mmCIF file of C-alpha atoms in Angstrom:
data_model
loop_
_atom_site.group_PDB
_atom_site.id
_atom_site.type_symbol
_atom_site.label_atom_id
_atom_site.label_comp_id
_atom_site.label_asym_id
_atom_site.label_seq_id
_atom_site.Cartn_x
_atom_site.Cartn_y
_atom_site.Cartn_z
ATOM 1 C CA SER A 297 -0.051 -0.106 0.007
ATOM 2 C CA PHE A 298 3.000 2.376 0.676
ATOM 3 C CA PHE A 299 4.363 1.720 -2.731
ATOM 4 C CA ILE A 300 0.969 2.333 -4.421
ATOM 5 C CA ALA A 301 0.612 5.542 -2.472
ATOM 6 C CA TYR A 302 4.225 6.704 -3.094
ATOM 7 C CA ARG A 303 4.726 5.741 -6.770
ATOM 8 C CA GLY A 304 1.215 4.948 -8.119
ATOM 9 C CA PRO A 305 0.445 8.525 -9.333
ATOM 10 C CA GLY A 306 3.772 8.849 -10.991
ATOM 11 C CA ILE A 307 3.611 5.544 -12.686
ATOM 12 C CA VAL A 308 0.108 6.381 -14.080
ATOM 13 C CA LYS A 309 1.460 9.695 -15.325
ATOM 14 C CA PHE A 310 4.526 8.110 -16.917
ATOM 15 C CA ILE A 311 2.764 5.266 -18.624
ATOM 16 C CA GLY A 312 0.016 7.532 -19.868
ATOM 17 C CA LEU A 313 -3.043 5.804 -18.519
ATOM 18 C CA TYR A 314 -6.207 7.473 -18.883
ATOM 19 C CA LYS A 315 -4.838 10.282 -21.173
ATOM 20 C CA ASP A 316 -6.904 11.577 -23.964
ATOM 21 C CA LEU A 317 -4.683 14.098 -25.677
ATOM 22 C CA GLY A 318 -5.937 16.592 -28.350
ATOM 23 C CA PHE A 319 -3.142 16.907 -30.855
ATOM 24 C CA ASN A 320 -2.649 20.309 -32.492
ATOM 25 C CA ASP A 321 0.178 19.379 -34.818
ATOM 26 C CA SER A 322 -1.439 19.777 -38.281
ATOM 27 C CA SER A 323 0.936 22.598 -39.211
ATOM 28 C CA CYS A 324 4.111 20.751 -38.237
ATOM 29 C CA VAL A 325 6.768 20.011 -40.975
ATOM 30 C CA LEU A 326 9.748 17.719 -40.373
ATOM 31 C CA LEU A 327 13.035 19.337 -41.513
ATOM 32 C CA GLY A 328 16.563 17.920 -41.736
ATOM 33 C CA LYS A 329 15.706 14.250 -41.741
ATOM 34 C CA ASP A 330 18.672 13.438 -43.876
ATOM 35 C CA LEU A 331 20.999 15.774 -41.950
ATOM 36 C CA LEU A 332 20.044 15.248 -38.316
ATOM 37 C CA VAL A 333 20.466 11.858 -36.668
ATOM 38 C CA ALA A 334 18.027 12.785 -33.953
ATOM 39 C CA SER A 335 17.644 16.264 -32.254
ATOM 40 C CA GLU A 336 18.010 15.609 -28.517
ATOM 41 C CA ASP A 337 18.329 19.157 -27.191
ATOM 42 C CA VAL A 338 17.784 22.674 -28.442
ATOM 43 C CA GLU A 339 18.899 26.156 -27.373
ATOM 44 C CA LEU A 340 17.409 29.471 -28.365
ATOM 45 C CA LEU A 341 19.801 32.153 -29.863
ATOM 46 C CA PRO A 342 19.498 35.862 -29.165
ATOM 47 C CA ASN A 343 18.311 36.391 -32.780
ATOM 48 C CA LYS A 344 15.544 33.779 -32.151
ATOM 49 C CA ASN A 345 17.179 31.077 -34.328
ATOM 50 C CA VAL A 346 17.805 27.642 -32.727
ATOM 51 C CA ILE A 347 20.867 25.430 -32.083
ATOM 52 C CA ILE A 348 20.288 21.664 -32.067
ATOM 53 C CA SER A 349 22.316 18.731 -30.761
ATOM 54 C CA ALA A 350 22.181 15.559 -32.898
ATOM 55 C CA GLY A 351 24.153 12.625 -31.429
ATOM 56 C CA ASP A 352 22.520 9.370 -32.727
ATOM 57 C CA LEU A 353 22.125 8.509 -29.044
ATOM 58 C CA HIS A 354 19.967 5.474 -29.756
ATOM 59 C CA ASN A 355 22.805 3.600 -31.458
ATOM 60 C CA ALA A 356 25.445 5.230 -29.200
ATOM 61 C CA PHE A 357 23.809 3.772 -26.175
ATOM 62 C CA ARG A 358 22.810 0.399 -27.662
ATOM 63 C CA LYS A 359 25.660 -0.452 -29.938
ATOM 64 C CA PHE A 360 28.291 2.163 -30.295
ATOM 65 C CA SER A 361 29.880 0.843 -33.485
ATOM 66 C CA ASN A 362 26.627 1.567 -35.261
ATOM 67 C CA ALA A 363 26.398 5.162 -34.264
ATOM 68 C CA LYS A 364 26.926 7.843 -36.834
ATOM 69 C CA GLN A 365 29.174 10.801 -35.911
ATOM 70 C CA GLY A 366 26.974 13.528 -34.419
ATOM 71 C CA LYS A 367 26.805 17.245 -35.079
ATOM 72 C CA ILE A 368 25.534 20.576 -33.845
ATOM 73 C CA ALA A 369 23.001 22.105 -36.237
ATOM 74 C CA HIS A 370 21.452 25.574 -36.843
ATOM 75 C CA LEU A 371 17.835 26.186 -37.474
ATOM 76 C CA ASP A 372 17.292 29.460 -39.322
ATOM 77 C CA LEU A 373 13.923 30.976 -38.666
ATOM 78 C CA SER A 374 14.458 34.315 -40.210
ATOM 79 C CA GLY A 375 12.598 33.382 -43.476
ATOM 80 C CA THR A 376 11.548 29.931 -44.615
ATOM 81 C CA PRO A 377 12.844 27.593 -41.921
ATOM 82 C CA THR A 378 16.086 25.820 -42.931
ATOM 83 C CA VAL A 379 18.474 23.455 -41.186
ATOM 84 C CA SER A 380 22.247 23.367 -41.667
ATOM 85 C CA GLU A 381 25.228 21.850 -39.973
ATOM 86 C CA ILE A 382 27.454 24.224 -37.883
ATOM 87 C CA LYS A 383 31.088 23.758 -38.698
ATOM 88 C CA MET A 384 33.317 22.822 -35.725
ATOM 89 C CA ILE A 385 36.751 24.387 -35.857
ATOM 90 C CA ASP A 386 39.765 22.668 -34.195
ATOM 91 C CA TYR A 387 37.640 19.870 -32.627
ATOM 92 C CA PRO A 388 40.201 17.011 -32.006
ATOM 93 C CA SER A 389 40.455 14.967 -35.261
ATOM 94 C CA GLY A 390 39.344 11.400 -34.887
ATOM 95 C CA ASP A 391 37.463 11.914 -31.607
ATOM 96 C CA ALA A 392 33.958 10.679 -31.357
ATOM 97 C CA PHE A 393 31.131 13.280 -30.976
ATOM 98 C CA HIS A 394 27.746 12.210 -29.722
ATOM 99 C CA PRO A 395 26.195 15.271 -28.120
ATOM 100 C CA HIS A 396 23.396 15.053 -25.537
ATOM 101 C CA GLY A 397 22.453 17.997 -23.512
ATOM 102 C CA ILE A 398 23.641 21.512 -24.570
ATOM 103 C CA TYR A 399 23.678 25.057 -22.973
ATOM 104 C CA LEU A 400 24.444 28.303 -24.563
ATOM 105 C CA SER A 401 25.763 31.039 -22.138
ATOM 106 C CA GLN A 402 25.151 34.752 -22.412
ATOM 107 C CA LYS A 403 28.657 35.054 -23.598
ATOM 108 C CA SER A 404 27.978 32.568 -26.427
ATOM 109 C CA ARG A 405 29.875 29.645 -24.943
ATOM 110 C CA LEU A 406 28.317 26.304 -25.951
ATOM 111 C CA TYR A 407 28.683 23.558 -23.328
ATOM 112 C CA VAL A 408 28.054 20.008 -24.761
ATOM 113 C CA VAL A 409 27.608 16.663 -22.965
ATOM 114 C CA ASN A 410 29.536 14.283 -25.229
ATOM 115 C CA HIS A 411 29.400 10.494 -25.113
ATOM 116 C CA VAL A 412 32.577 8.856 -26.489
ATOM 117 C CA ASN A 413 31.907 5.135 -25.900
ATOM 118 C CA ASP A 414 33.956 4.235 -22.720
ATOM 119 C CA LYS A 415 33.432 7.529 -20.937
ATOM 120 C CA ASP A 416 31.667 10.896 -21.085
ATOM 121 C CA ARG A 417 33.196 14.349 -21.615
ATOM 122 C CA ILE A 418 32.082 17.979 -21.661
ATOM 123 C CA GLU A 419 33.099 19.866 -24.764
ATOM 124 C CA VAL A 420 33.268 23.673 -24.642
ATOM 125 C CA PHE A 421 33.005 25.828 -27.697
ATOM 126 C CA LYS A 422 32.664 29.454 -28.645
ATOM 127 C CA TYR A 423 29.618 30.140 -30.878
ATOM 128 C CA SER A 424 29.777 32.768 -33.590
ATOM 129 C CA ASP A 425 27.148 33.899 -36.112
ATOM 130 C CA ASN A 426 27.397 34.947 -39.762
ATOM 131 C CA PRO A 427 28.003 32.122 -40.627
ATOM 132 C CA PRO A 428 27.288 29.882 -37.599
ATOM 133 C CA THR A 429 30.537 28.403 -36.436
ATOM 134 C CA LEU A 430 31.807 26.581 -33.258
ATOM 135 C CA GLN A 431 35.314 27.223 -32.191
ATOM 136 C CA TYR A 432 36.597 24.352 -29.931
ATOM 137 C CA LEU A 433 38.068 25.675 -26.692
ATOM 138 C CA PHE A 434 38.643 22.737 -24.403
ATOM 139 C CA THR A 435 37.427 19.450 -22.898
ATOM 140 C CA LEU A 436 36.385 18.787 -19.322
ATOM 141 C CA SER A 437 37.055 15.244 -18.049
ATOM 142 C CA HIS A 438 36.648 13.664 -14.602
ATOM 143 C CA GLU A 439 36.476 10.296 -12.918
ATOM 144 C CA PHE A 440 32.686 10.991 -12.220
ATOM 145 C CA PHE A 441 32.030 11.042 -15.990
ATOM 146 C CA LEU A 442 31.287 7.304 -16.492
ATOM 147 C CA SER A 443 30.071 5.987 -19.825
ATOM 148 C CA GLY A 444 26.560 7.229 -20.703
ATOM 149 C CA ILE A 445 25.623 8.672 -17.319
ATOM 150 C CA LEU A 446 25.615 12.359 -18.018
ATOM 151 C CA ASN A 447 22.621 14.034 -19.453
ATOM 152 C CA ASP A 448 22.459 17.789 -19.404
ATOM 153 C CA ILE A 449 24.501 20.855 -18.393
ATOM 154 C CA VAL A 450 24.116 24.477 -17.460
ATOM 155 C CA GLU A 451 26.672 27.210 -16.655
ATOM 156 C CA GLY A 452 27.088 28.260 -13.069
ATOM 157 C CA GLU A 453 27.775 31.750 -11.718
ATOM 158 C CA ASN A 454 30.794 32.242 -14.034
ATOM 159 C CA GLU A 455 32.657 30.688 -16.948
ATOM 160 C CA ASN A 456 34.603 28.297 -14.665
ATOM 161 C CA GLU A 457 31.680 26.503 -13.160
ATOM 162 C CA VAL A 458 29.061 24.137 -14.558
ATOM 163 C CA TYR A 459 26.364 21.885 -13.145
ATOM 164 C CA ILE A 460 25.768 18.498 -14.869
ATOM 165 C CA THR A 461 22.922 16.011 -14.327
ATOM 166 C CA ARG A 462 23.632 12.362 -13.882
ATOM 167 C CA TRP A 463 20.495 10.451 -15.176
ATOM 168 C CA LEU A 464 21.619 6.916 -14.901
ATOM 169 C CA THR A 465 22.445 4.811 -11.895
ATOM 170 C CA PHE A 466 24.738 2.433 -13.695
ATOM 171 C CA PRO A 467 27.125 3.257 -16.575
ATOM 172 C CA ILE A 468 26.489 1.825 -20.085
ATOM 173 C CA PRO A 469 28.923 -0.790 -20.907
ATOM 174 C CA LYS A 470 31.799 -0.002 -23.342
ATOM 175 C CA GLY A 471 30.417 -0.730 -26.806
ATOM 176 C CA GLY A 472 26.791 -0.106 -25.788
ATOM 177 C CA SER A 473 24.117 -1.868 -23.724
ATOM 178 C CA HIS A 474 23.447 -4.451 -26.503
ATOM 179 C CA HIS A 475 27.059 -5.059 -27.549
ATOM 180 C CA ASP A 476 27.743 -8.588 -26.395
ATOM 181 C CA PRO A 477 26.665 -7.747 -22.807
ATOM 182 C CA THR A 478 27.735 -9.988 -19.925
ATOM 183 C CA LEU A 479 25.288 -11.390 -17.490
ATOM 184 C CA LEU A 480 26.152 -8.719 -14.961
ATOM 185 C CA GLU A 481 25.605 -6.008 -17.545
ATOM 186 C CA ILE A 482 22.225 -7.433 -18.458
ATOM 187 C CA PHE A 483 21.310 -7.546 -14.714
ATOM 188 C CA LEU A 484 22.401 -3.953 -14.189
ATOM 189 C CA ARG A 485 20.357 -2.839 -17.282
ATOM 190 C CA GLU A 486 17.267 -4.373 -15.748
ATOM 191 C CA ALA A 487 18.050 -2.932 -12.309
ATOM 192 C CA GLU A 488 18.139 0.514 -13.919
ATOM 193 C CA LYS A 489 14.535 0.158 -14.874
ATOM 194 C CA LEU A 490 13.666 -0.858 -11.384
ATOM 195 C CA THR A 491 15.121 2.290 -9.928
ATOM 196 C CA LEU A 492 12.790 4.339 -12.111
ATOM 197 C CA ILE A 493 9.709 2.157 -11.292
ATOM 198 C CA PHE A 494 10.237 2.231 -7.613
ATOM 199 C CA GLY A 495 11.480 5.851 -7.605
ATOM 200 C CA ILE A 496 14.817 5.044 -5.961
ATOM 201 C CA PRO A 497 16.811 8.269 -5.621
ATOM 202 C CA THR A 498 20.026 7.250 -7.202
ATOM 203 C CA THR A 499 20.731 10.164 -9.539
ATOM 204 C CA GLU A 500 22.411 13.504 -8.879
ATOM 205 C CA ILE A 501 23.764 16.737 -10.047
ATOM 206 C CA TYR A 502 27.468 17.387 -10.160
ATOM 207 C CA ARG A 503 29.155 20.775 -9.726
ATOM 208 C CA CYS A 504 32.379 21.118 -11.747
ATOM 209 C CA THR A 505 34.929 23.889 -11.536
ATOM 210 C CA TRP A 506 38.357 24.589 -13.189
ATOM 211 C CA THR A 507 40.876 27.372 -13.288
ATOM 212 C CA ASP A 508 42.963 26.929 -16.409
ATOM 213 C CA SER A 509 41.179 26.846 -19.723
ATOM 214 C CA GLU A 510 44.330 25.936 -21.619
ATOM 215 C CA LYS A 511 44.734 22.648 -19.678
ATOM 216 C CA PRO A 512 41.751 22.541 -17.338
ATOM 217 C CA LYS A 513 41.937 20.372 -14.249
ATOM 218 C CA THR A 514 38.381 19.677 -13.365
ATOM 219 C CA ASP A 515 37.222 19.405 -9.740
ATOM 220 C CA CYS A 516 33.753 17.938 -9.292
ATOM 221 C CA THR A 517 31.542 17.451 -6.246
ATOM 222 C CA VAL A 518 27.912 16.484 -5.788
ATOM 223 C CA ALA A 519 25.843 19.624 -5.717
ATOM 224 C CA LEU A 520 22.531 17.813 -5.104
ATOM 225 C CA GLY A 521 22.119 14.108 -4.468
ATOM 226 C CA TYR A 522 19.361 11.561 -4.015
ATOM 227 C CA GLN A 523 17.205 12.467 -7.045
ATOM 228 C CA THR A 524 14.817 10.034 -8.637
ATOM 229 C CA GLY A 525 15.461 11.044 -12.203
ATOM 230 C CA ALA A 526 17.788 14.001 -12.738
ATOM 231 C CA ASN A 527 17.533 14.972 -16.329
ATOM 232 C CA GLY A 528 17.255 18.411 -18.083
ATOM 233 C CA ILE A 529 18.730 21.409 -16.249
ATOM 234 C CA THR A 530 18.628 25.213 -16.888
ATOM 235 C CA LYS A 531 18.600 28.504 -14.972
ATOM 236 C CA ILE A 532 17.402 32.107 -15.120
ATOM 237 C CA PRO A 533 20.506 34.045 -16.189
ATOM 238 C CA ASN A 534 22.115 36.326 -13.560
ATOM 239 C CA THR A 535 20.215 34.658 -10.724
ATOM 240 C CA ASN A 536 20.677 31.748 -8.337
ATOM 241 C CA THR A 537 17.511 30.112 -9.496
ATOM 242 C CA TYR A 538 17.965 26.751 -11.329
ATOM 243 C CA PHE A 539 15.443 24.246 -12.686
ATOM 244 C CA LEU A 540 15.769 20.515 -12.704
ATOM 245 C CA ILE A 541 13.523 18.020 -14.591
ATOM 246 C CA ASP A 542 12.700 15.001 -12.373
ATOM 247 C CA SER A 543 11.885 12.931 -15.455
ATOM 248 C CA PRO A 544 9.877 9.876 -14.367
ATOM 249 C CA ALA A 545 7.915 11.769 -11.734
ATOM 250 C CA GLY A 546 7.002 14.596 -14.121
ATOM 251 C CA PHE A 547 8.097 17.552 -11.872
ATOM 252 C CA VAL A 548 10.172 20.664 -12.281
ATOM 253 C CA ARG A 549 12.395 21.025 -9.188
ATOM 254 C CA VAL A 550 13.143 24.657 -8.400
ATOM 255 C CA LEU A 551 16.598 24.940 -6.918
ATOM 256 C CA SER A 552 18.641 27.639 -5.325
ATOM 257 C CA ARG A 553 22.448 27.943 -5.604
ATOM 258 C CA GLN A 554 23.977 28.229 -2.123
ATOM 259 C CA TYR A 555 27.114 30.209 -1.135
ATOM 260 C CA ASP A 556 29.290 26.990 -1.340
ATOM 261 C CA GLY A 557 28.026 26.078 -4.719
ATOM 262 C CA SER A 558 25.641 23.391 -3.700
ATOM 263 C CA LEU A 559 22.037 23.365 -4.874
ATOM 264 C CA GLN A 560 19.097 23.275 -2.544
ATOM 265 C CA ARG A 561 15.467 22.256 -3.498
ATOM 266 C CA GLN A 562 13.105 25.252 -2.872
ATOM 267 C CA THR A 563 9.761 23.993 -4.315
ATOM 268 C CA SER A 564 8.383 21.712 -7.024
ATOM 269 C CA ILE A 565 6.075 22.368 -10.022
ATOM 270 C CA GLU A 566 3.972 19.444 -11.251
ATOM 271 C CA LEU A 567 3.863 18.807 -14.993
ATOM 272 C CA PRO A 568 1.016 17.034 -16.952
ATOM 273 C CA HIS A 569 3.408 14.412 -18.243
ATOM 274 C CA ALA A 570 6.721 12.804 -17.533
ATOM 275 C CA ALA A 571 9.485 15.106 -18.976
ATOM 276 C CA ASP A 572 12.977 15.218 -20.502
ATOM 277 C CA ASN A 573 14.853 18.405 -21.392
ATOM 278 C CA VAL A 574 14.080 22.037 -20.233
ATOM 279 C CA MET A 575 15.228 25.331 -21.596
ATOM 280 C CA TYR A 576 14.675 28.873 -20.215
ATOM 281 C CA ASN A 577 13.099 31.099 -22.812
ATOM 282 C CA SER A 578 14.147 34.720 -22.095
ATOM 283 C CA PHE A 579 11.682 36.096 -24.689
ATOM 284 C CA THR A 580 8.634 34.804 -22.786
ATOM 285 C CA HIS A 581 10.140 34.297 -19.337
ATOM 286 C CA SER A 582 9.073 30.726 -19.349
ATOM 287 C CA LEU A 583 10.352 27.180 -19.305
ATOM 288 C CA ASN A 584 10.028 25.210 -22.505
ATOM 289 C CA ILE A 585 9.973 21.427 -21.737
ATOM 290 C CA GLY A 586 9.930 18.439 -24.022
ATOM 291 C CA THR A 587 7.552 15.879 -22.386
ATOM 292 C CA ILE A 588 6.746 12.114 -22.599
ATOM 293 C CA THR A 589 3.054 11.743 -22.877
ATOM 294 C CA PHE A 590 2.970 7.899 -23.149
ATOM 295 C CA GLY A 591 5.821 6.403 -21.314
ATOM 296 C CA LYS A 592 4.758 2.767 -22.141
ATOM 297 C CA ASP A 593 5.510 3.563 -25.844
ATOM 298 C CA VAL A 594 8.880 4.942 -24.858
ATOM 299 C CA ALA A 595 9.947 1.644 -23.277
ATOM 300 C CA ASN A 596 9.233 -0.046 -26.651
ATOM 301 C CA LYS A 597 11.232 2.608 -28.486
ATOM 302 C CA PHE A 598 14.295 2.042 -26.221
ATOM 303 C CA GLU A 599 14.221 -1.554 -27.129
ATOM 304 C CA GLY A 600 14.251 -0.792 -30.832
ATOM 305 C CA VAL A 601 10.534 -1.304 -31.661
ATOM 306 C CA ASP A 602 9.344 0.898 -34.476
ATOM 307 C CA VAL A 603 6.532 2.784 -32.744
ATOM 308 C CA ASN A 604 5.206 6.282 -32.998
ATOM 309 C CA VAL A 605 5.626 7.841 -29.482
ATOM 310 C CA PRO A 606 3.484 10.934 -28.906
ATOM 311 C CA GLY A 607 5.002 13.891 -27.130
ATOM 312 C CA SER A 608 4.450 17.628 -26.396
ATOM 313 C CA LEU A 609 5.971 20.947 -25.704
ATOM 314 C CA VAL A 610 4.972 22.142 -22.294
ATOM 315 C CA GLU A 611 5.280 25.765 -21.309
ATOM 316 C CA VAL A 612 5.663 26.845 -17.840
ATOM 317 C CA ARG A 613 5.100 30.701 -17.472
ATOM 318 C CA LEU A 614 7.007 32.091 -14.681
ATOM 319 C CA PRO A 615 5.945 34.989 -12.468
ATOM 320 C CA LYS A 616 7.888 38.338 -12.738
ATOM 321 C CA ASP A 617 7.550 39.876 -9.352
ATOM 322 C CA THR A 618 6.460 37.098 -7.084
ATOM 323 C CA PRO A 619 8.214 33.898 -5.762
ATOM 324 C CA ILE A 620 8.129 30.868 -8.127
ATOM 325 C CA ASN A 621 5.933 28.101 -6.791
ATOM 326 C CA SER A 622 3.053 25.976 -8.085
ATOM 327 C CA LYS A 623 0.514 28.686 -7.460
ATOM 328 C CA THR A 624 2.270 31.448 -9.252
ATOM 329 C CA VAL A 625 3.178 29.682 -12.485
ATOM 330 C CA GLN A 626 1.023 28.836 -15.486
ATOM 331 C CA VAL A 627 1.479 25.299 -16.977
ATOM 332 C CA LYS A 628 0.062 24.310 -20.320
ATOM 333 C CA ASP A 629 0.470 21.864 -23.142
ATOM 334 C CA PHE A 630 1.674 24.381 -25.788
ATOM 335 C CA LEU A 631 1.861 21.909 -28.676
ATOM 336 C CA SER A 632 1.036 18.120 -28.712
ATOM 337 C CA HIS A 633 2.285 15.881 -31.534
ATOM 338 C CA ASP A 634 1.087 12.311 -32.238
ATOM 339 C CA GLY A 635 4.514 11.022 -33.107
ATOM 340 C CA SER A 636 3.873 10.299 -36.747
ATOM 341 C CA LYS A 637 6.343 12.864 -37.981
ATOM 342 C CA LEU A 638 8.842 12.870 -35.149
ATOM 343 C CA SER A 639 8.553 10.088 -32.569
ATOM 344 C CA MET A 640 9.420 10.512 -28.946
ATOM 345 C CA ILE A 641 9.854 14.268 -28.035
ATOM 346 C CA SER A 642 12.813 15.180 -25.740
ATOM 347 C CA SER A 643 13.041 18.877 -26.105
ATOM 348 C CA GLY A 644 11.299 21.989 -27.571
ATOM 349 C CA THR A 645 11.030 25.814 -27.607
ATOM 350 C CA GLN A 646 8.916 28.577 -28.953
ATOM 351 C CA SER A 647 10.434 31.229 -31.202
ATOM 352 C CA GLY A 648 8.065 33.813 -32.505
ATOM 353 C CA GLU A 649 5.447 32.121 -34.838
ATOM 354 C CA TYR A 650 7.135 28.692 -34.520
ATOM 355 C CA ALA A 651 7.261 25.857 -32.031
ATOM 356 C CA ILE A 652 10.178 23.559 -32.368
ATOM 357 C CA LEU A 653 10.312 19.881 -31.144
ATOM 358 C CA GLY A 654 13.366 17.591 -30.923
ATOM 359 C CA SER A 655 13.778 13.898 -30.409
ATOM 360 C CA PRO A 656 16.663 11.705 -28.982
ATOM 361 C CA PHE A 657 15.938 8.747 -31.368
ATOM 362 C CA SER A 658 14.216 10.108 -34.544
ATOM 363 C CA SER A 659 15.804 11.914 -37.388
ATOM 364 C CA GLY A 660 15.099 15.514 -38.100
ATOM 365 C CA VAL A 661 13.491 18.380 -36.139
ATOM 366 C CA LEU A 662 9.790 19.271 -36.127
ATOM 367 C CA VAL A 663 8.868 22.947 -36.875
ATOM 368 C CA CYS A 664 5.280 23.953 -36.309
ATOM 369 C CA SER A 665 3.424 27.295 -37.017
ATOM 370 C CA VAL A 666 1.701 28.673 -33.998
ATOM 371 C CA SER A 667 0.453 32.098 -32.874
ATOM 372 C CA GLY A 668 2.862 33.374 -30.291
ATOM 373 C CA ASP A 669 3.966 36.378 -28.430
ATOM 374 C CA SER A 670 7.738 35.912 -28.207
#
């Protein structure tokens, strides 16, 4: 009875029982299908164009040798929407690149979570427009960065501090979860599922700092531990207010940075669905969140079943002059998609007359015409 009371509502939300969604995706067009091997995360540029991470994560996690080299892409919304690859300058030749979560700072630094088979890394670039380019700056490495466990990233109070979410309890085996796994690796893969079902708080947020950008020596600590599903993370710039997605529970955890760099939970905002990535939209002072409306279909997608997984872009409007809590925000499904054009939504944002949806496992990015005020 305790388990039903504790996890029952969250499981019902994640699986998608009793949901009757009204899809409003008739205007949506899939772009970049031949260019983008997935579109896991998005970041909104000051000119309202969009940066997209494309890492072929499905193959990178399951069987690394099958994964295509990833890229960062640019979605130009100034006219007819178009997608193009962003050139990376001086990125180490021959190194794997499978981007997951990304974050663009106010000073145009792009932080990228990168999976490179037997470990994870953080790549740091300088973004420039006209034309869009990424100048490689340096790589952050640490013993905490086990294979496949890192998810998303946000800059801290300066350019020498980041917060990184750990979304998996157990690292992904070298070569991928389905690359000749041992009995122990199979057991741990199934145990990972149980941590989600039972809501066991085994994930966390790392705080990492460094001093020398030429040869950075990374120092990492646990900024916030004992989370059930730490996933997307973002912040309101120039504040100590951070937002963490508790993925399977379907909550936004509102966090505050403390004087010692640790993060402390202040309150929670319930979402209508389980969620993935979150981005702060400065044009609308809102959180843009990619959500998982039917988790039972996601489980099949993870196992390689060809199924259309519905998803949505949820908007959380934040108050301007009052404290952030469940009573002062406005939460709504901004755009819901049935999964027929882009299956399994992980991220999204609104830019002017467009809503943009991304996916970790499906090719391309979905661009939808909407009436907006950003």
